[in-house]
CSV table of C-alpha atoms in Angstrom, one decimal:
chain,number,residue,atom,x,y,z
A,1,UNK,CA,17.8,74.8,20.5
A,2,UNK,CA,20.3,73.3,18.1
A,3,UNK,CA,20.6,69.9,19.9
A,4,UNK,CA,16.8,69.4,20.3
A,5,UNK,CA,16.4,70.5,16.7
A,6,UNK,CA,19.0,67.9,15.5
A,7,UNK,CA,17.0,65.2,17.3
A,8,UNK,CA,13.9,66.1,15.3
A,9,UNK,CA,15.9,66.4,12.1
A,10,UNK,CA,17.5,63.0,12.7
A,11,UNK,CA,14.1,61.4,13.2
A,12,UNK,CA,12.9,62.9,9.9
A,13,UNK,CA,16.0,61.6,8.1
A,14,UNK,CA,15.3,58.1,9.5
A,15,UNK,CA,11.6,58.0,8.7
A,16,UNK,CA,12.0,55.4,6.0
A,17,UNK,CA,13.6,53.0,8.4
A,18,UNK,CA,11.0,53.8,11.1
A,19,UNK,CA,8.1,53.2,8.7
A,20,UNK,CA,9.6,49.9,7.6
A,21,UNK,CA,9.9,48.8,11.3
A,22,UNK,CA,6.2,49.8,12.0
A,23,UNK,CA,5.0,47.8,8.9
A,24,UNK,CA,7.0,44.7,10.0
A,25,UNK,CA,5.6,44.9,13.5
A,26,UNK,CA,2.1,45.3,12.2
A,27,UNK,CA,2.5,42.3,10.0
A,28,UNK,CA,3.7,40.2,12.9
A,29,UNK,CA,0.8,41.5,15.0
A,30,UNK,CA,-1.7,40.4,12.3
A,31,UNK,CA,-0.2,37.0,12.0
A,32,UNK,CA,-0.3,36.6,15.8
A,33,UNK,CA,-4.0,37.5,15.7
A,34,UNK,CA,-4.7,34.8,13.1
A,35,UNK,CA,-3.4,32.1,15.5
A,36,UNK,CA,-1.1,30.7,12.8
A,37,UNK,CA,2.0,30.7,15.0
A,38,UNK,CA,0.2,29.1,18.0
A,39,UNK,CA,-1.8,26.5,16.2
A,40,UNK,CA,1.3,25.5,14.1
A,41,UNK,CA,3.4,24.9,17.3
A,42,UNK,CA,0.6,23.0,19.1
A,43,UNK,CA,0.0,20.9,16.0
A,44,UNK,CA,3.7,20.1,15.8
A,45,UNK,CA,3.8,19.2,19.5
A,46,UNK,CA,0.9,16.8,19.2
A,47,UNK,CA,2.7,15.0,16.3
A,48,UNK,CA,6.0,14.4,18.2
A,49,UNK,CA,4.8,12.0,20.8
A,50,UNK,CA,7.5,9.4,21.3
A,51,UNK,CA,10.1,11.7,19.9
A,52,UNK,CA,10.0,14.5,22.4
A,53,UNK,CA,13.2,16.3,21.4
A,54,UNK,CA,11.8,16.9,17.9
A,55,UNK,CA,9.6,19.7,19.3
A,56,UNK,CA,12.6,21.3,21.0
A,57,UNK,CA,14.5,21.0,17.7
A,58,UNK,CA,11.7,22.4,15.6
A,59,UNK,CA,11.1,25.4,18.0
A,60,UNK,CA,14.8,26.1,18.1
A,61,UNK,CA,15.1,26.0,14.3
A,62,UNK,CA,12.1,28.3,13.9
A,63,UNK,CA,13.5,30.8,16.5
A,64,UNK,CA,17.0,30.8,14.9
A,65,UNK,CA,15.3,31.6,11.5
A,66,UNK,CA,13.1,34.2,13.2
A,67,UNK,CA,16.2,35.8,14.8
A,68,UNK,CA,18.3,35.9,11.6
A,69,UNK,CA,15.5,37.2,9.4
A,70,UNK,CA,13.6,39.6,11.6
A,71,UNK,CA,15.3,39.8,14.9
A,72,UNK,CA,12.5,38.1,16.8
A,73,UNK,CA,13.1,38.7,20.6
A,74,UNK,CA,10.4,40.6,22.4
A,75,UNK,CA,7.9,39.0,20.1
A,76,UNK,CA,8.9,35.5,21.3
A,77,UNK,CA,7.8,36.3,24.8
A,78,UNK,CA,4.3,35.4,23.7
A,79,UNK,CA,5.4,31.8,23.1
A,80,UNK,CA,6.4,31.1,26.8
A,81,UNK,CA,2.9,30.6,28.2
A,82,UNK,CA,2.2,28.2,25.2
A,83,UNK,CA,5.5,26.2,25.3
A,84,UNK,CA,6.4,26.0,28.9
A,85,UNK,CA,3.5,23.6,29.8
A,86,UNK,CA,4.3,21.5,26.7
A,87,UNK,CA,8.0,21.2,27.6
A,88,UNK,CA,7.2,20.3,31.2
A,89,UNK,CA,4.7,17.7,30.0
A,90,UNK,CA,7.5,16.2,27.8
A,91,UNK,CA,9.7,15.8,30.9
A,92,UNK,CA,12.0,18.8,30.5
A,93,UNK,CA,12.4,21.9,32.6
A,94,UNK,CA,11.8,25.6,32.1
A,95,UNK,CA,15.4,26.3,31.1
A,96,UNK,CA,14.9,24.1,28.0
A,97,UNK,CA,12.0,26.4,27.0
A,98,UNK,CA,14.2,29.5,27.5
A,99,UNK,CA,17.0,27.8,25.6
A,100,UNK,CA,14.7,26.8,22.6
A,101,UNK,CA,13.2,30.3,22.5
A,102,UNK,CA,15.5,33.0,23.9
A,103,UNK,CA,18.9,31.3,23.3
A,104,UNK,CA,18.0,30.0,19.8
A,105,UNK,CA,16.4,33.3,18.7
A,106,UNK,CA,19.4,35.3,20.2
A,107,UNK,CA,21.9,33.1,18.4
A,108,UNK,CA,20.0,33.6,15.2
A,109,UNK,CA,19.9,37.3,15.8
A,110,UNK,CA,23.7,37.3,16.6
A,111,UNK,CA,24.3,35.8,13.2
A,112,UNK,CA,21.8,37.9,11.4
A,113,UNK,CA,21.7,37.6,7.7
A,114,UNK,CA,18.8,39.9,6.7
A,115,UNK,CA,17.6,41.1,10.1
A,116,UNK,CA,16.3,44.7,9.6
A,117,UNK,CA,16.9,45.6,13.2
A,118,UNK,CA,20.6,44.9,13.2
A,119,UNK,CA,22.7,44.2,10.1
A,120,UNK,CA,20.4,46.0,7.7
A,121,UNK,CA,20.4,49.2,9.8
A,122,UNK,CA,24.1,48.8,10.6
A,123,UNK,CA,25.0,48.3,6.9
A,124,UNK,CA,22.9,51.3,6.0
A,125,UNK,CA,24.7,53.4,8.7
A,126,UNK,CA,28.1,52.1,7.4
A,127,UNK,CA,27.2,53.1,3.8
A,128,UNK,CA,27.1,49.6,2.3
A,129,UNK,CA,24.4,47.2,1.1
A,130,UNK,CA,23.4,44.7,3.8
A,131,UNK,CA,24.1,41.9,1.3
A,132,UNK,CA,27.8,42.5,1.7
A,133,UNK,CA,29.2,39.9,4.1
A,134,UNK,CA,26.0,37.9,4.1
A,135,UNK,CA,27.8,34.7,3.1
A,136,UNK,CA,30.1,34.6,6.2
A,137,UNK,CA,27.2,35.5,8.4
A,138,UNK,CA,25.2,32.6,6.9
A,139,UNK,CA,28.1,30.3,7.7
A,140,UNK,CA,28.2,31.6,11.2
A,141,UNK,CA,24.4,31.1,11.5
A,142,UNK,CA,24.7,27.4,10.5
A,143,UNK,CA,27.6,26.8,13.0
A,144,UNK,CA,25.9,28.8,15.8
A,145,UNK,CA,22.5,27.0,15.3
A,146,UNK,CA,24.3,23.6,15.3
A,147,UNK,CA,26.0,24.5,18.6
A,148,UNK,CA,22.7,25.5,20.2
A,149,UNK,CA,20.8,22.5,19.0
A,150,UNK,CA,23.6,20.1,20.0
A,151,UNK,CA,23.8,21.7,23.4
A,152,UNK,CA,20.0,21.5,24.0
A,153,UNK,CA,20.1,17.9,22.9
A,154,UNK,CA,22.8,17.1,25.4
A,155,UNK,CA,21.0,18.9,28.2
A,156,UNK,CA,17.5,17.5,27.4
A,157,UNK,CA,19.0,14.0,27.3
A,158,UNK,CA,20.6,14.5,30.7
A,159,UNK,CA,17.4,15.9,32.2
A,160,UNK,CA,15.3,13.1,30.7
A,161,UNK,CA,17.5,10.4,32.1
A,162,UNK,CA,18.0,12.0,35.5
A,163,UNK,CA,15.6,14.9,36.4
A,164,UNK,CA,17.8,15.9,39.3
A,165,UNK,CA,20.4,17.0,36.7
A,166,UNK,CA,18.1,20.0,35.9
A,167,UNK,CA,19.7,23.3,36.8
A,168,UNK,CA,16.3,24.3,38.3
A,169,UNK,CA,15.5,20.9,39.9
A,170,UNK,CA,14.7,22.5,43.3
A,171,UNK,CA,12.0,24.6,41.7
A,172,UNK,CA,10.5,21.8,39.6
A,173,UNK,CA,7.3,21.4,41.5
A,174,UNK,CA,6.7,25.1,41.7
A,175,UNK,CA,7.0,25.3,37.9
A,176,UNK,CA,4.6,22.5,37.4
A,177,UNK,CA,2.0,24.0,39.7
A,178,UNK,CA,2.2,27.3,38.1
A,179,UNK,CA,2.2,26.2,34.4
A,180,UNK,CA,0.5,22.8,34.3
A,181,UNK,CA,-2.7,23.5,36.3
A,182,UNK,CA,-4.8,24.7,33.4
A,183,UNK,CA,-2.9,22.7,30.7
A,184,UNK,CA,-4.7,20.0,28.7
A,185,UNK,CA,-2.3,18.4,26.1
A,186,UNK,CA,-5.3,16.9,24.4
A,187,UNK,CA,-6.7,20.3,23.3
A,188,UNK,CA,-5.0,21.4,20.1
A,189,UNK,CA,-6.2,24.5,18.2
A,190,UNK,CA,-6.9,23.5,14.6
A,191,UNK,CA,-4.1,24.2,12.1
A,192,UNK,CA,-6.4,25.1,9.3
A,193,UNK,CA,-5.6,25.6,5.6
A,194,UNK,CA,-5.9,29.4,6.2
A,195,UNK,CA,-3.4,29.3,9.0
A,196,UNK,CA,-1.0,27.3,6.9
A,197,UNK,CA,-1.3,29.8,4.0
A,198,UNK,CA,-0.6,32.7,6.5
A,199,UNK,CA,2.6,31.0,7.6
A,200,UNK,CA,3.6,30.3,4.0
A,201,UNK,CA,3.1,34.0,3.1
A,202,UNK,CA,5.1,35.0,6.2
A,203,UNK,CA,8.0,32.7,5.1
A,204,UNK,CA,8.1,33.9,1.5
A,205,UNK,CA,8.1,37.6,2.5
A,206,UNK,CA,11.8,37.5,3.4
A,207,UNK,CA,13.1,35.8,0.2
A,208,UNK,CA,11.2,38.4,-1.7
A,209,UNK,CA,12.9,41.2,0.3
A,210,UNK,CA,16.3,39.7,-0.4
A,211,UNK,CA,15.6,39.4,-4.2
A,212,UNK,CA,14.4,43.0,-4.2
A,213,UNK,CA,17.5,44.3,-2.6
A,214,UNK,CA,19.9,42.2,-4.6
A,215,UNK,CA,18.2,42.4,-8.0
A,216,UNK,CA,15.7,45.2,-7.9
A,217,UNK,CA,17.5,47.9,-6.2
A,218,UNK,CA,15.1,48.0,-3.3
A,219,UNK,CA,15.6,49.9,0.0
A,220,UNK,CA,13.5,50.6,3.0
A,221,UNK,CA,10.5,52.1,1.2
A,222,UNK,CA,10.2,49.2,-1.2
A,223,UNK,CA,10.8,46.6,1.5
A,224,UNK,CA,8.1,48.2,3.7
A,225,UNK,CA,5.7,48.2,0.7
A,226,UNK,CA,6.4,44.5,0.0
A,227,UNK,CA,5.6,43.6,3.7
A,228,UNK,CA,2.5,45.8,3.6
A,229,UNK,CA,1.3,43.9,0.5
A,230,UNK,CA,1.9,40.6,2.2
A,231,UNK,CA,-0.1,41.8,5.2
A,232,UNK,CA,-3.0,42.9,2.9
A,233,UNK,CA,-3.1,39.4,1.3
A,234,UNK,CA,-3.0,37.8,4.8
A,235,UNK,CA,-6.0,40.1,5.7
A,236,UNK,CA,-8.1,38.6,2.9
A,237,UNK,CA,-7.0,35.0,3.6
A,238,UNK,CA,-7.3,35.1,7.4
A,239,UNK,CA,-11.1,35.7,7.5
A,240,UNK,CA,-10.6,38.3,10.3
A,241,UNK,CA,-12.8,41.4,10.4
A,242,UNK,CA,-11.5,44.7,9.3
A,243,UNK,CA,-11.6,45.9,13.0
A,244,UNK,CA,-9.6,42.9,14.2
A,245,UNK,CA,-7.0,43.5,11.4
A,246,UNK,CA,-6.6,47.2,12.2
A,247,UNK,CA,-6.4,46.5,15.9
A,248,UNK,CA,-3.8,43.8,15.5
A,249,UNK,CA,-1.7,45.8,13.0
A,250,UNK,CA,-1.8,48.8,15.3
A,251,UNK,CA,-0.8,46.6,18.4
A,252,UNK,CA,2.0,45.0,16.5
A,253,UNK,CA,3.4,48.3,15.2
A,254,UNK,CA,3.0,50.0,18.7
A,255,UNK,CA,5.3,47.4,20.2
A,256,UNK,CA,8.1,48.7,18.1
A,257,UNK,CA,7.6,52.4,18.7
A,258,UNK,CA,10.5,52.3,21.2
A,259,UNK,CA,12.8,50.8,18.6
A,260,UNK,CA,11.8,53.3,16.0
A,261,UNK,CA,12.3,56.3,18.3
A,262,UNK,CA,15.7,55.0,19.3
A,263,UNK,CA,16.7,54.9,15.7
A,264,UNK,CA,15.5,58.5,15.0
A,265,UNK,CA,17.0,59.9,18.2
A,266,UNK,CA,20.3,58.1,17.6
A,267,UNK,CA,20.4,59.6,14.1
A,268,UNK,CA,19.9,63.0,15.8
A,269,UNK,CA,22.9,62.3,18.0
A,270,UNK,CA,24.9,61.6,14.9
A,271,UNK,CA,23.8,64.9,13.4
A,272,UNK,CA,25.1,66.7,16.5
A,273,UNK,CA,28.4,64.8,16.2
A,274,UNK,CA,28.7,65.7,12.5
A,275,UNK,CA,27.6,69.3,12.7
A,276,UNK,CA,29.9,69.9,15.7
A,277,UNK,CA,32.8,68.3,13.9
A,278,UNK,CA,33.0,65.9,16.8
A,279,UNK,CA,32.8,62.7,14.8
A,280,UNK,CA,35.5,64.1,12.4
A,281,UNK,CA,37.8,64.7,15.4
A,282,UNK,CA,37.2,61.2,16.8
A,283,UNK,CA,37.7,59.6,13.4
A,284,UNK,CA,40.9,61.5,12.8
A,285,UNK,CA,42.3,60.4,16.2
A,286,UNK,CA,41.2,56.8,15.8
A,287,UNK,CA,42.4,56.6,12.2
A,288,UNK,CA,45.9,57.7,13.4
A,289,UNK,CA,45.7,55.2,16.2
A,290,UNK,CA,44.8,52.2,14.0
A,291,UNK,CA,46.9,53.2,11.0
A,292,UNK,CA,49.4,50.4,10.3
A,293,UNK,CA,47.7,48.0,12.8
A,294,UNK,CA,47.3,44.4,11.5
A,295,UNK,CA,43.8,43.8,10.3
A,296,UNK,CA,43.2,40.8,12.5
A,297,UNK,CA,44.2,42.7,15.7
A,298,UNK,CA,42.0,45.6,14.7
A,299,UNK,CA,38.9,43.6,14.0
A,300,UNK,CA,39.3,41.5,17.2
A,301,UNK,CA,39.7,44.7,19.1
A,302,UNK,CA,36.4,45.9,17.5
A,303,UNK,CA,34.7,42.7,18.7
A,304,UNK,CA,35.8,43.4,22.3
A,305,UNK,CA,34.6,47.0,22.0
A,306,UNK,CA,31.2,46.0,20.8
A,307,UNK,CA,30.9,43.5,23.7
A,308,UNK,CA,31.2,46.3,26.2
A,309,UNK,CA,29.0,48.7,24.1
A,310,UNK,CA,26.3,46.0,24.2
A,311,UNK,CA,26.0,46.5,27.9
A,312,UNK,CA,25.7,50.2,27.6
A,313,UNK,CA,23.4,50.3,24.6
A,314,UNK,CA,21.3,47.1,24.6
A,315,UNK,CA,19.3,48.1,21.5
A,316,UNK,CA,20.9,46.6,18.4
A,317,UNK,CA,19.4,49.2,16.1
A,318,UNK,CA,20.3,52.1,18.5
A,319,UNK,CA,23.9,50.8,18.8
A,320,UNK,CA,24.1,50.4,15.0
A,321,UNK,CA,23.1,54.0,14.2
A,322,UNK,CA,25.3,55.4,17.0
A,323,UNK,CA,28.5,53.4,16.4
A,324,UNK,CA,28.7,52.6,12.7
A,325,UNK,CA,29.3,56.1,11.4
A,326,UNK,CA,32.4,56.2,13.6
A,327,UNK,CA,33.5,52.5,13.6
A,328,UNK,CA,32.9,51.6,9.9
A,329,UNK,CA,35.2,54.3,8.4
A,330,UNK,CA,38.1,53.0,10.6
A,331,UNK,CA,38.1,49.9,8.5
A,332,UNK,CA,39.1,52.0,5.5
A,333,UNK,CA,42.2,53.1,7.5
A,334,UNK,CA,43.2,49.5,8.0
A,335,UNK,CA,42.3,48.5,4.5
A,336,UNK,CA,39.5,46.0,5.2
A,337,UNK,CA,35.9,46.1,4.0
A,338,UNK,CA,33.3,47.7,6.2
A,339,UNK,CA,31.0,44.7,6.2
A,340,UNK,CA,33.5,42.9,8.5
A,341,UNK,CA,33.0,45.7,11.1
A,342,UNK,CA,29.2,45.2,10.7
A,343,UNK,CA,29.8,41.5,11.6
A,344,UNK,CA,32.0,42.4,14.5
A,345,UNK,CA,29.3,44.7,15.8
A,346,UNK,CA,26.6,42.1,15.6
A,347,UNK,CA,28.6,39.2,17.1
A,348,UNK,CA,30.2,41.3,19.9
A,349,UNK,CA,27.0,43.0,21.0
A,350,UNK,CA,25.0,39.7,21.2
A,351,UNK,CA,27.6,38.0,23.2
A,352,UNK,CA,26.9,40.5,25.9
A,353,UNK,CA,23.1,40.5,25.4
A,354,UNK,CA,22.9,36.9,26.5
A,355,UNK,CA,23.7,38.2,30.0
A,356,UNK,CA,23.2,42.0,30.0
A,357,UNK,CA,20.8,43.1,32.8
A,358,UNK,CA,19.9,46.0,30.5
A,359,UNK,CA,18.5,43.6,27.9
A,360,UNK,CA,15.6,41.2,27.5
A,361,UNK,CA,17.2,38.3,29.5
A,362,UNK,CA,16.1,39.5,32.9
A,363,UNK,CA,12.5,40.0,31.8
A,364,UNK,CA,12.5,36.5,30.5
A,365,UNK,CA,14.0,35.0,33.6
A,366,UNK,CA,11.7,37.0,35.8
A,367,UNK,CA,8.7,35.8,33.8
A,368,UNK,CA,9.6,32.1,34.3
A,369,UNK,CA,11.1,32.6,37.8
A,370,UNK,CA,14.5,31.2,36.9
A,371,UNK,CA,17.4,32.4,39.1
A,372,UNK,CA,20.0,34.4,37.2
A,373,UNK,CA,22.9,32.3,38.4
A,374,UNK,CA,21.2,29.2,37.0
A,375,UNK,CA,20.9,30.9,33.6
A,376,UNK,CA,24.6,32.0,33.7
A,377,UNK,CA,25.6,28.4,34.3
A,378,UNK,CA,23.5,27.2,31.4
A,379,UNK,CA,24.4,29.9,28.8
A,380,UNK,CA,28.1,30.5,29.3
A,381,UNK,CA,29.2,27.6,27.0
A,382,UNK,CA,27.0,29.2,24.2
A,383,UNK,CA,28.6,32.6,24.7
A,384,UNK,CA,32.0,30.9,24.4
A,385,UNK,CA,30.9,29.2,21.1
A,386,UNK,CA,29.6,32.5,19.7
A,387,UNK,CA,32.8,34.3,20.4
A,388,UNK,CA,34.9,31.5,19.1
A,389,UNK,CA,33.0,31.2,15.9
A,390,UNK,CA,32.8,34.9,15.5
A,391,UNK,CA,36.6,35.4,16.1
A,392,UNK,CA,37.6,32.7,13.6
A,393,UNK,CA,35.3,34.0,10.9
A,394,UNK,CA,36.5,37.6,11.4
A,395,UNK,CA,40.1,36.6,11.2
A,396,UNK,CA,39.5,34.5,8.1
A,397,UNK,CA,37.7,37.4,6.4
A,398,UNK,CA,40.5,39.8,7.2
A,399,UNK,CA,43.1,37.4,6.0
A,400,UNK,CA,41.3,37.0,2.7
A,401,UNK,CA,41.5,40.8,2.0
A,402,UNK,CA,45.0,41.1,3.3
A,403,UNK,CA,46.5,38.8,0.7
């Protein structure tokens, strides 16, 4: 009974994190119901005629920001039916759509700054504020986003000039028949003042959260309360009925039940490791192993470890809660700050999640009927960029603290 009991106790201990995740999911669900995201994107697409790449650029930037702030991944699936017809109408292919949504959001999530599902939870599990190391993660975000946008620009330009260059050229007609038959580019949902205000409130929610953590001593309960307050304000502005608000909030929160349960159960596993002295044994062995090891060698080794762990545990929050209580204290033995290990965790895991069959990528490719080998050909340069940027930033951080 001890192990099942620990699972329950772990869930109870993680309830503040779980409630925060439910509130965030509910807020996103309400915003989706208002149509603010969809109308904003369609309005932007209608304004970019003659400068087609601007819509790809805009979507990519929005997805990068969504990834780094709130880990938007599964939520982005809703944009494919909207954007694939638009991108095909602009003369691009389905891979451009996956690149602008999945690749961009994943790169943003890889270089998370305030993402509650990765660096916030990982920092919490490591026993440090998530604002530690945020500067280097922001630098990585800018570099990673630049790589993605430049790569998409190169690919879009090639496809526009020569459609046969498309990695999915042989499936081009099938894509057009599937996604263009009911698409009318002249029908644009109205981007009303209400919807603009809803998006504005969504955007300011995250700076408020950062201010609260850095200046107000906030943690998960206060962050959840701030998001709930924003959601209530959106409720009054949107004009939706109480029933629609409750339904959309519940639907949004329910989509993150799996994430929340993983966090609680992973905390339960940690309790078993702690109470059985298993984690102490592992830490003692690993501390002796890395003692005296150069910091740069240690942190690059951690990066490699997290790459493989990303295949086994594709959940960023689950891996954070499972691994940080063991991995983070090892940084103390080498004499480097724990936030560097948090960065290694995020960058290593997401290098794998671009390809991992256990992650979201296969769902996305199946939805759009894109062969996996075509995706691998397209995404490998970006994985190389992510690992190169991450490795350089990790070594620089270690060298700063080794002086």
